[in-house]
Short mmCIF file of C-alpha atoms and ligand atoms in Angstrom, two decimals:
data_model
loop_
_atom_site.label_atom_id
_atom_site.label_comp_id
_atom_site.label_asym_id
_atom_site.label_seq_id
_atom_site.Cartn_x
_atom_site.Cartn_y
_atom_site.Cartn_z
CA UNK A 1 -3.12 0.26 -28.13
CA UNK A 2 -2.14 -0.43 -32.07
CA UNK A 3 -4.76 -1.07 -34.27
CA UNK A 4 -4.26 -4.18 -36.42
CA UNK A 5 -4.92 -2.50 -40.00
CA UNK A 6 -6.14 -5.55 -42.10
CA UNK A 7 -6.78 -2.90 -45.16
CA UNK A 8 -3.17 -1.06 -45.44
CA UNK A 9 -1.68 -4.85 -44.70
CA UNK A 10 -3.63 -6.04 -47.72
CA UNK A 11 -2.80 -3.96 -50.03
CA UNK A 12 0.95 -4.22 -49.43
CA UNK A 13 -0.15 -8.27 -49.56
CA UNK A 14 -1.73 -6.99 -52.57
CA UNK A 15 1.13 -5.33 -54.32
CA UNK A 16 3.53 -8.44 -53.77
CA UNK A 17 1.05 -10.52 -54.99
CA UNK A 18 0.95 -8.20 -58.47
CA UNK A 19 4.73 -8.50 -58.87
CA UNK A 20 4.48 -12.39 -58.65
CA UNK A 21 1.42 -12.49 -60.81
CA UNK A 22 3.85 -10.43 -63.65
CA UNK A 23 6.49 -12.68 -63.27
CA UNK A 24 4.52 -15.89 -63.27
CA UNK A 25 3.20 -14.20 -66.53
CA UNK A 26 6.61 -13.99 -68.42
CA UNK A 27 6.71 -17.71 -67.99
CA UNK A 28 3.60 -17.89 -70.15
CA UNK A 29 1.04 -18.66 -67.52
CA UNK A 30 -2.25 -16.41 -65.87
CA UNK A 31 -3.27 -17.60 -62.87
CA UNK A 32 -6.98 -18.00 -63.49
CA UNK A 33 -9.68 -17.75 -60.51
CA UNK A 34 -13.19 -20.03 -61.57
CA UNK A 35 -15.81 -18.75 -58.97
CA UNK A 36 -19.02 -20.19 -58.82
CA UNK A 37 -22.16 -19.12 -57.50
CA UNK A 38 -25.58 -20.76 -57.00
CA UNK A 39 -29.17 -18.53 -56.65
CA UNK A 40 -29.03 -14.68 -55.60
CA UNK A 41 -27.91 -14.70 -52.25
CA UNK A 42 -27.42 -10.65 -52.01
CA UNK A 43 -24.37 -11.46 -49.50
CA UNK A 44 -22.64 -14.21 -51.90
CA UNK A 45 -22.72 -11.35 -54.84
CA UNK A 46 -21.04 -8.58 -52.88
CA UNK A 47 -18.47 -11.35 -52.13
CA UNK A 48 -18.59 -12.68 -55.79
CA UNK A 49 -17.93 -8.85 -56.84
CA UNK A 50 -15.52 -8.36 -54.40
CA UNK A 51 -13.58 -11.11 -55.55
CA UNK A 52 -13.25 -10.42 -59.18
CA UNK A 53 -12.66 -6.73 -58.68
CA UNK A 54 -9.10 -8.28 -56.49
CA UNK A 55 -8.21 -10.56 -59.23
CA UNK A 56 -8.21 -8.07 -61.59
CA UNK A 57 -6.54 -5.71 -59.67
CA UNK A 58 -3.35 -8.33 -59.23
CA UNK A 59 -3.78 -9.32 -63.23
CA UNK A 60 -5.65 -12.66 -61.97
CA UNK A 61 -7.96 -14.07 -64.44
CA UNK A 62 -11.27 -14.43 -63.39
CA UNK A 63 -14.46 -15.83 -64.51
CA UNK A 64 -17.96 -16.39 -62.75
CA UNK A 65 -20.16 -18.97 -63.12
CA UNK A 66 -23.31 -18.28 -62.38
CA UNK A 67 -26.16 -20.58 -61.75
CA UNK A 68 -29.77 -20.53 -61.44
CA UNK A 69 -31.14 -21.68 -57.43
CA UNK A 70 -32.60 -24.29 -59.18
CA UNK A 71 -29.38 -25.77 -60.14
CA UNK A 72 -29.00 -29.66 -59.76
CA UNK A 73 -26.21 -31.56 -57.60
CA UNK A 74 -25.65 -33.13 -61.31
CA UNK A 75 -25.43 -29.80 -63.04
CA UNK A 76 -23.05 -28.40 -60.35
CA UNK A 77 -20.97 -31.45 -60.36
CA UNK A 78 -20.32 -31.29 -64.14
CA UNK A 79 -19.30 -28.02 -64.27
CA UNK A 80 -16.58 -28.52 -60.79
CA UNK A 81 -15.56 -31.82 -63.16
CA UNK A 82 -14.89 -29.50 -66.41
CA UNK A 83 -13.16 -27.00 -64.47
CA UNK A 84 -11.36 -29.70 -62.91
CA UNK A 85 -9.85 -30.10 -66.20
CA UNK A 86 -9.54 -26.45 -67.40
CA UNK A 87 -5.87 -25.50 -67.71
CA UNK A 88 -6.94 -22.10 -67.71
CA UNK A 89 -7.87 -22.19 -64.73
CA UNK A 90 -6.06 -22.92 -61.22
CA UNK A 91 -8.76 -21.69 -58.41
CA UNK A 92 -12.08 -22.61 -57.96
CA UNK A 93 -14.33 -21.60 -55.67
CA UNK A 94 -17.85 -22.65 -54.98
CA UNK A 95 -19.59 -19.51 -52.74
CA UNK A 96 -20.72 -20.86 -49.86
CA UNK A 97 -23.85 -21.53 -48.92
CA UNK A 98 -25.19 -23.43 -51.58
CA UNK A 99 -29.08 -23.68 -52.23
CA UNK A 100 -30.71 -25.89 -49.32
CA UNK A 101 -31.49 -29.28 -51.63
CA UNK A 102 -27.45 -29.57 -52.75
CA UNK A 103 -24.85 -31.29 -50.43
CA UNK A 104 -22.45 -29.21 -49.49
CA UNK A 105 -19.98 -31.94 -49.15
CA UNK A 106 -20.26 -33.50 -51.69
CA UNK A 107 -19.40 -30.43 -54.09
CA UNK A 108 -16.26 -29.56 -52.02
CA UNK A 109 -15.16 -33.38 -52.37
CA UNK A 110 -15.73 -33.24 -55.95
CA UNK A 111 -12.96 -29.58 -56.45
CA UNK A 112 -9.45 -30.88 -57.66
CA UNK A 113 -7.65 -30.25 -53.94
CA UNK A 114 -5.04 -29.02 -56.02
CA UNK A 115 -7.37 -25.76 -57.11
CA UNK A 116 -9.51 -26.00 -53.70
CA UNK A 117 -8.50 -22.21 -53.28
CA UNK A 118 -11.05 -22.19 -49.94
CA UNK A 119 -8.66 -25.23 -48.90
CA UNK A 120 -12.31 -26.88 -47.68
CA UNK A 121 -11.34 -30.11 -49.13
CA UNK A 122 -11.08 -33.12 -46.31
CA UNK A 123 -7.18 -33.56 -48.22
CA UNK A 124 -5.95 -29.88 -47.33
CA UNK A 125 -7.67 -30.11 -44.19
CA UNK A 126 -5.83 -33.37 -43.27
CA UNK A 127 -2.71 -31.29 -44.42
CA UNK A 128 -3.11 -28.57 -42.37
CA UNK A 129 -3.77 -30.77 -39.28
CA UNK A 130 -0.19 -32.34 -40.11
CA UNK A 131 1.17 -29.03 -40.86
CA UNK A 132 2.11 -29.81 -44.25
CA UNK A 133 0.25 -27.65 -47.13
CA UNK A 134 0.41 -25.64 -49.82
CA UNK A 135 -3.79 -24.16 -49.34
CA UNK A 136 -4.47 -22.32 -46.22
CA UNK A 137 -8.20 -21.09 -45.60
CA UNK A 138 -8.07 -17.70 -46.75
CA UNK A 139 -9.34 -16.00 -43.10
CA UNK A 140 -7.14 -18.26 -40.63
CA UNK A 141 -3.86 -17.27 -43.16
CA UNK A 142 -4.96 -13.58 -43.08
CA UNK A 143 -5.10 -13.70 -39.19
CA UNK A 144 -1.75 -15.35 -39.28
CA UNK A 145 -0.29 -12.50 -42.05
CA UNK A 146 -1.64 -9.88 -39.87
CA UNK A 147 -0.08 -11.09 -36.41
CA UNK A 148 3.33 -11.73 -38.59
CA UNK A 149 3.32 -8.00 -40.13
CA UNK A 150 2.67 -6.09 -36.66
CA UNK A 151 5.53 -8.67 -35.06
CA UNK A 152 2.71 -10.47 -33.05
CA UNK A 153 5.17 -13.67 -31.57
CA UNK A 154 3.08 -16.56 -31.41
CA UNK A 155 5.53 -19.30 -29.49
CA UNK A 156 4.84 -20.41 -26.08
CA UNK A 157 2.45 -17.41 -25.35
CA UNK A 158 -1.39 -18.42 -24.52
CA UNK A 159 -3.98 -18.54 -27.67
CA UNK A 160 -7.54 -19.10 -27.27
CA UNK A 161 -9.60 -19.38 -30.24
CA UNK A 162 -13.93 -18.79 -30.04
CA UNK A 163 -15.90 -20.74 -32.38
CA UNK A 164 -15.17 -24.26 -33.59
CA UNK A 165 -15.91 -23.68 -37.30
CA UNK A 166 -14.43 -25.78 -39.89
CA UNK A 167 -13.57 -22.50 -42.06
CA UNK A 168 -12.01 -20.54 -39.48
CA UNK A 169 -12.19 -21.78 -35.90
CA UNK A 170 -10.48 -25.59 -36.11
CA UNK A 171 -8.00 -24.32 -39.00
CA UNK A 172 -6.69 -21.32 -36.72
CA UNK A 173 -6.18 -23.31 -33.78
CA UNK A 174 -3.95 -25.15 -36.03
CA UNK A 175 -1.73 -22.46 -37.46
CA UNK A 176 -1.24 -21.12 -34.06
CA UNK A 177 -0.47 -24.56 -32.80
CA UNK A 178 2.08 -24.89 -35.84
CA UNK A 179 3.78 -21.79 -34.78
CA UNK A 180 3.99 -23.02 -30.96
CA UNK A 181 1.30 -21.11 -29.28
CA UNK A 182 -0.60 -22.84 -26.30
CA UNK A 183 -3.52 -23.07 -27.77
CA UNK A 184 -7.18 -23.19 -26.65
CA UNK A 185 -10.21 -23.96 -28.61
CA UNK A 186 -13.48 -22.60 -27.07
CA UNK A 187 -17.68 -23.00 -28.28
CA UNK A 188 -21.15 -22.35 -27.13
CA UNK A 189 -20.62 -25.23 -24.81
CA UNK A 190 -17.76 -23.94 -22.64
CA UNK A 191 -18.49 -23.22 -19.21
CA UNK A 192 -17.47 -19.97 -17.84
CA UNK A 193 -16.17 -18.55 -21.34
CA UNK A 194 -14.64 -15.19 -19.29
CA UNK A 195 -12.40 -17.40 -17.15
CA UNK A 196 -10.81 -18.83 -20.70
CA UNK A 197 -10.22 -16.19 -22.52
CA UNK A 198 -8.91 -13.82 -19.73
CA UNK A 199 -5.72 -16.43 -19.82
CA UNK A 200 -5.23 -15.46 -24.03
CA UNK A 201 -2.67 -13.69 -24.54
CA UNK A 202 -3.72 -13.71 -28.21
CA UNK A 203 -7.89 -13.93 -28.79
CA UNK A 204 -9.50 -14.38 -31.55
CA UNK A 205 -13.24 -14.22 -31.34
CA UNK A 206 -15.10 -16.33 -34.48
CA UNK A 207 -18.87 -17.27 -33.28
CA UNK A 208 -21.09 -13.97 -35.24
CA UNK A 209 -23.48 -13.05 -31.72
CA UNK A 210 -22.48 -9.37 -31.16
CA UNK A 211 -21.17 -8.17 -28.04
CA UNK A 212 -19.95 -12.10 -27.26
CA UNK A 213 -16.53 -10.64 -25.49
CA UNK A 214 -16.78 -7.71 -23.63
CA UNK A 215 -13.68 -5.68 -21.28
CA UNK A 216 -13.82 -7.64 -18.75
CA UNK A 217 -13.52 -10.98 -20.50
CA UNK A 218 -9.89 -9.75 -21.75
CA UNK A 219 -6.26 -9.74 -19.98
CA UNK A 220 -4.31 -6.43 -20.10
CA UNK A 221 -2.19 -6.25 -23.12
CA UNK A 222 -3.37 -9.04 -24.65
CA UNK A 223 -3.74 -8.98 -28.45
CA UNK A 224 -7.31 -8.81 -29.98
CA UNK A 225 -8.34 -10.27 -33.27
CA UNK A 226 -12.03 -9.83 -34.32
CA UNK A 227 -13.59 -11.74 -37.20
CA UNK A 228 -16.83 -11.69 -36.88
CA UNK A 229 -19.18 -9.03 -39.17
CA UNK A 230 -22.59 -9.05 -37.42
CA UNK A 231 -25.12 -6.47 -38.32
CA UNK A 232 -26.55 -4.61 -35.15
CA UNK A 233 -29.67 -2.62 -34.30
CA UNK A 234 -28.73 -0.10 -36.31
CA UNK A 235 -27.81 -1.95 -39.31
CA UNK A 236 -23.95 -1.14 -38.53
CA UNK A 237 -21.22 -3.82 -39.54
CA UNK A 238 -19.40 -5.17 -35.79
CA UNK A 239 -17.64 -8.19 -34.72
CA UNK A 240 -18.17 -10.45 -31.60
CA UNK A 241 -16.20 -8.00 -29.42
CA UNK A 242 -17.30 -4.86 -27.72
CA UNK A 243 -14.70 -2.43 -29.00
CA UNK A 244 -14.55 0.41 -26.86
CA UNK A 245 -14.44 -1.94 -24.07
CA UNK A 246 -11.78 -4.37 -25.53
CA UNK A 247 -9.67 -1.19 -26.55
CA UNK A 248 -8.44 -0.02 -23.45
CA UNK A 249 -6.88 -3.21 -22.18
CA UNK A 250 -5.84 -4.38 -25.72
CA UNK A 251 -2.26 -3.77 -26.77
CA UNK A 252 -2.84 -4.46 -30.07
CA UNK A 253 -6.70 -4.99 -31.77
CA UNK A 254 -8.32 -5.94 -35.08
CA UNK A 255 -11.01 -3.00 -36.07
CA UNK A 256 -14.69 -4.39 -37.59
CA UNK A 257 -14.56 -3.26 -40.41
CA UNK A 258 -10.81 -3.35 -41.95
CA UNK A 259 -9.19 -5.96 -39.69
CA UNK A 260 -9.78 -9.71 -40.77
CA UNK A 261 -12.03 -8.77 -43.66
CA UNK A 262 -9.44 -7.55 -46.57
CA UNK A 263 -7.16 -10.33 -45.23
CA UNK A 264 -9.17 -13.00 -45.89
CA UNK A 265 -10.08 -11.31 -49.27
CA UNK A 266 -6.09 -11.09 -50.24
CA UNK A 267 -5.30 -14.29 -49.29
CA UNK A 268 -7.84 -16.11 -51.92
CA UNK A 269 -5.81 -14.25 -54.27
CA UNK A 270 -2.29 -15.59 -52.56
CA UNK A 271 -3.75 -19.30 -52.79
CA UNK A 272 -4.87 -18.92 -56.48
CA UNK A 273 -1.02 -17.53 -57.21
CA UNK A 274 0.41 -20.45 -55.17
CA UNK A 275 -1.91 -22.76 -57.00
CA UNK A 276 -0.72 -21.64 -60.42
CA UNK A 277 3.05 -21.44 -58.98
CA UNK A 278 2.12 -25.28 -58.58
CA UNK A 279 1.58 -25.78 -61.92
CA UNK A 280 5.06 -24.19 -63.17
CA UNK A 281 6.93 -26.15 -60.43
CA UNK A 282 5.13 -29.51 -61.79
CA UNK A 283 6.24 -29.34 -65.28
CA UNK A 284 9.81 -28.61 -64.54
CA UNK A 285 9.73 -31.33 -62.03
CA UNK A 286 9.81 -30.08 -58.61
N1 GUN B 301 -19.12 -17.77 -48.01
C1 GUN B 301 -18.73 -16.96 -47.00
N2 GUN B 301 -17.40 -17.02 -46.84
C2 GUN B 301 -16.93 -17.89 -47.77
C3 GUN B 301 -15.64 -18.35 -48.11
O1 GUN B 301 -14.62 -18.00 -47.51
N3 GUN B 301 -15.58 -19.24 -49.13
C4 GUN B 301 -16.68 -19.67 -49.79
N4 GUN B 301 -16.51 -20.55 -50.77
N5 GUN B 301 -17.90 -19.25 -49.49
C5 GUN B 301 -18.02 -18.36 -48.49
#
């Protein structure tokens, strides 16, 4: 069994990233990173922290906007419409969730799909469904990195996705799809959930209820990929799949912490380079 080390992967993701950040620099532009959060969620501002502390570490420009819980839709849309049209900046990000009384929706409709970093927007999600973008979402891409840098192949082999989000589940199935895997999407409504995902040769568990996908539920060798971060009894960070169990008929597995987690992290960083890449490619006409 080979461990699927999301943390060493990232920072050689990380490292590229820097050299394409200088270069992008010598042609006069920072990529700039707008993130905005709404109330104190204590989760949202480890993430919020988390992501500035990357951007600076690549030479990304960042800046934080952030809001009182008491925030209007109005207010929020104004300041998405002003960074809209900030130069400076080529990423935005709205940390999810928002207070209860503002429409979710509506603020991801009103990002610029050509800084929608998250790639949340219904026009990079219709692009990803035809296989034709420029935004991934940041934890499906990392997944995708990950399987590409241990030599994971993807074509014609048996995927089966758990958990039909719109941020991870539904855009994964995708990328797999794109890259020829036979690919099954599973939910809380699937009848006999063992009997599925014993046929994945590649499983990747996204639902958040601990111990979800235990041994038994898993075919010998197949290759493990864990992004859930649950909290258990003990107040310990683990994914949907019992580890110990998973690990001895795994031939390769994602660890809870330090599989997914810095993936997803580097690859906000990767989107906000490709979105400022964008920009040079637009004014010299490409
Ligand atoms: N909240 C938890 N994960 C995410 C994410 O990937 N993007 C945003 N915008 N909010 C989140």
């Amino acid at each position: 069994m080979t461990l699927l080390d999301g943390k060493q992967t990232a920072k050689k993701h990380k490292e590229r990233i820097a050299q394409e950040v200088c270069a992008l620099k010598e042609k006069g532009i920072t990529p700039g990173l707008a993130v905005v959060i709404v109330g104190d969620d204590p989760a949202s501002r480890v993430y919020v922290n988390n992501k500035k502390r990357d951007c600076a570490q690549c030479g990304v420009y960042s800046e934080e906007h952030a809001l009182p819980a008491e925030t209007t839709q109005e207010q929020l849309l104004a300041l998405i419409s002003r960074l809209n049209h900030n130069a400076d900046i080529h990423g935005i990000l709205v940390q999810l969730p928002l207070p209860s009384h503002l429409d979710e929706q509506d603020v991801l409709l009103a990002i610029d799909p050509q800084k929608d970093v998250d790639a949340f927007h219904p026009f990079n999600v219709g692009r990803i469904m035809i296989g034709d973008y420029d935004l991934l979402p940041c934890t499906p891409a990392g997944i995708m990195a990950l399987l590409d840098e241990y030599g994971v192949a993807i074509s014609g082999r048996e995927c089966v996705v758990v958990g039909r989000s719109n941020i991870v589940g539904k855009p994964q199935a995708m990328l797999l799809l794109h890259r020829h895997g036979t690919v099954t999407l599973c939910h809380s409504r699937t009848k006999d959930l063992g009997e599925v995902t014993r046929r994945a040769d590649i499983l990747v568990a996204a639902v958040g209820r601990e111990g979800l996908i235990t041994g038994d539920m898993i075919k010998e060798g197949a290759v493990v990929i864990d992004v859930a971060m649950n909290k258990n009894a003990a107040g310990k960070l683990v994914g949907d799949v019992v580890f110990e169990e998973a690990a001895e008929k795994a031939s390769f597995i994602t660890p809870v912490p330090g599989g997914v987690g810095p993936m997803t992290r580097v690859m906000l960083l990767r989107n906000t380079l490709t979105a400022a890449q964008k920009v040079i490619g637009a004014e010299v006409g490409n």
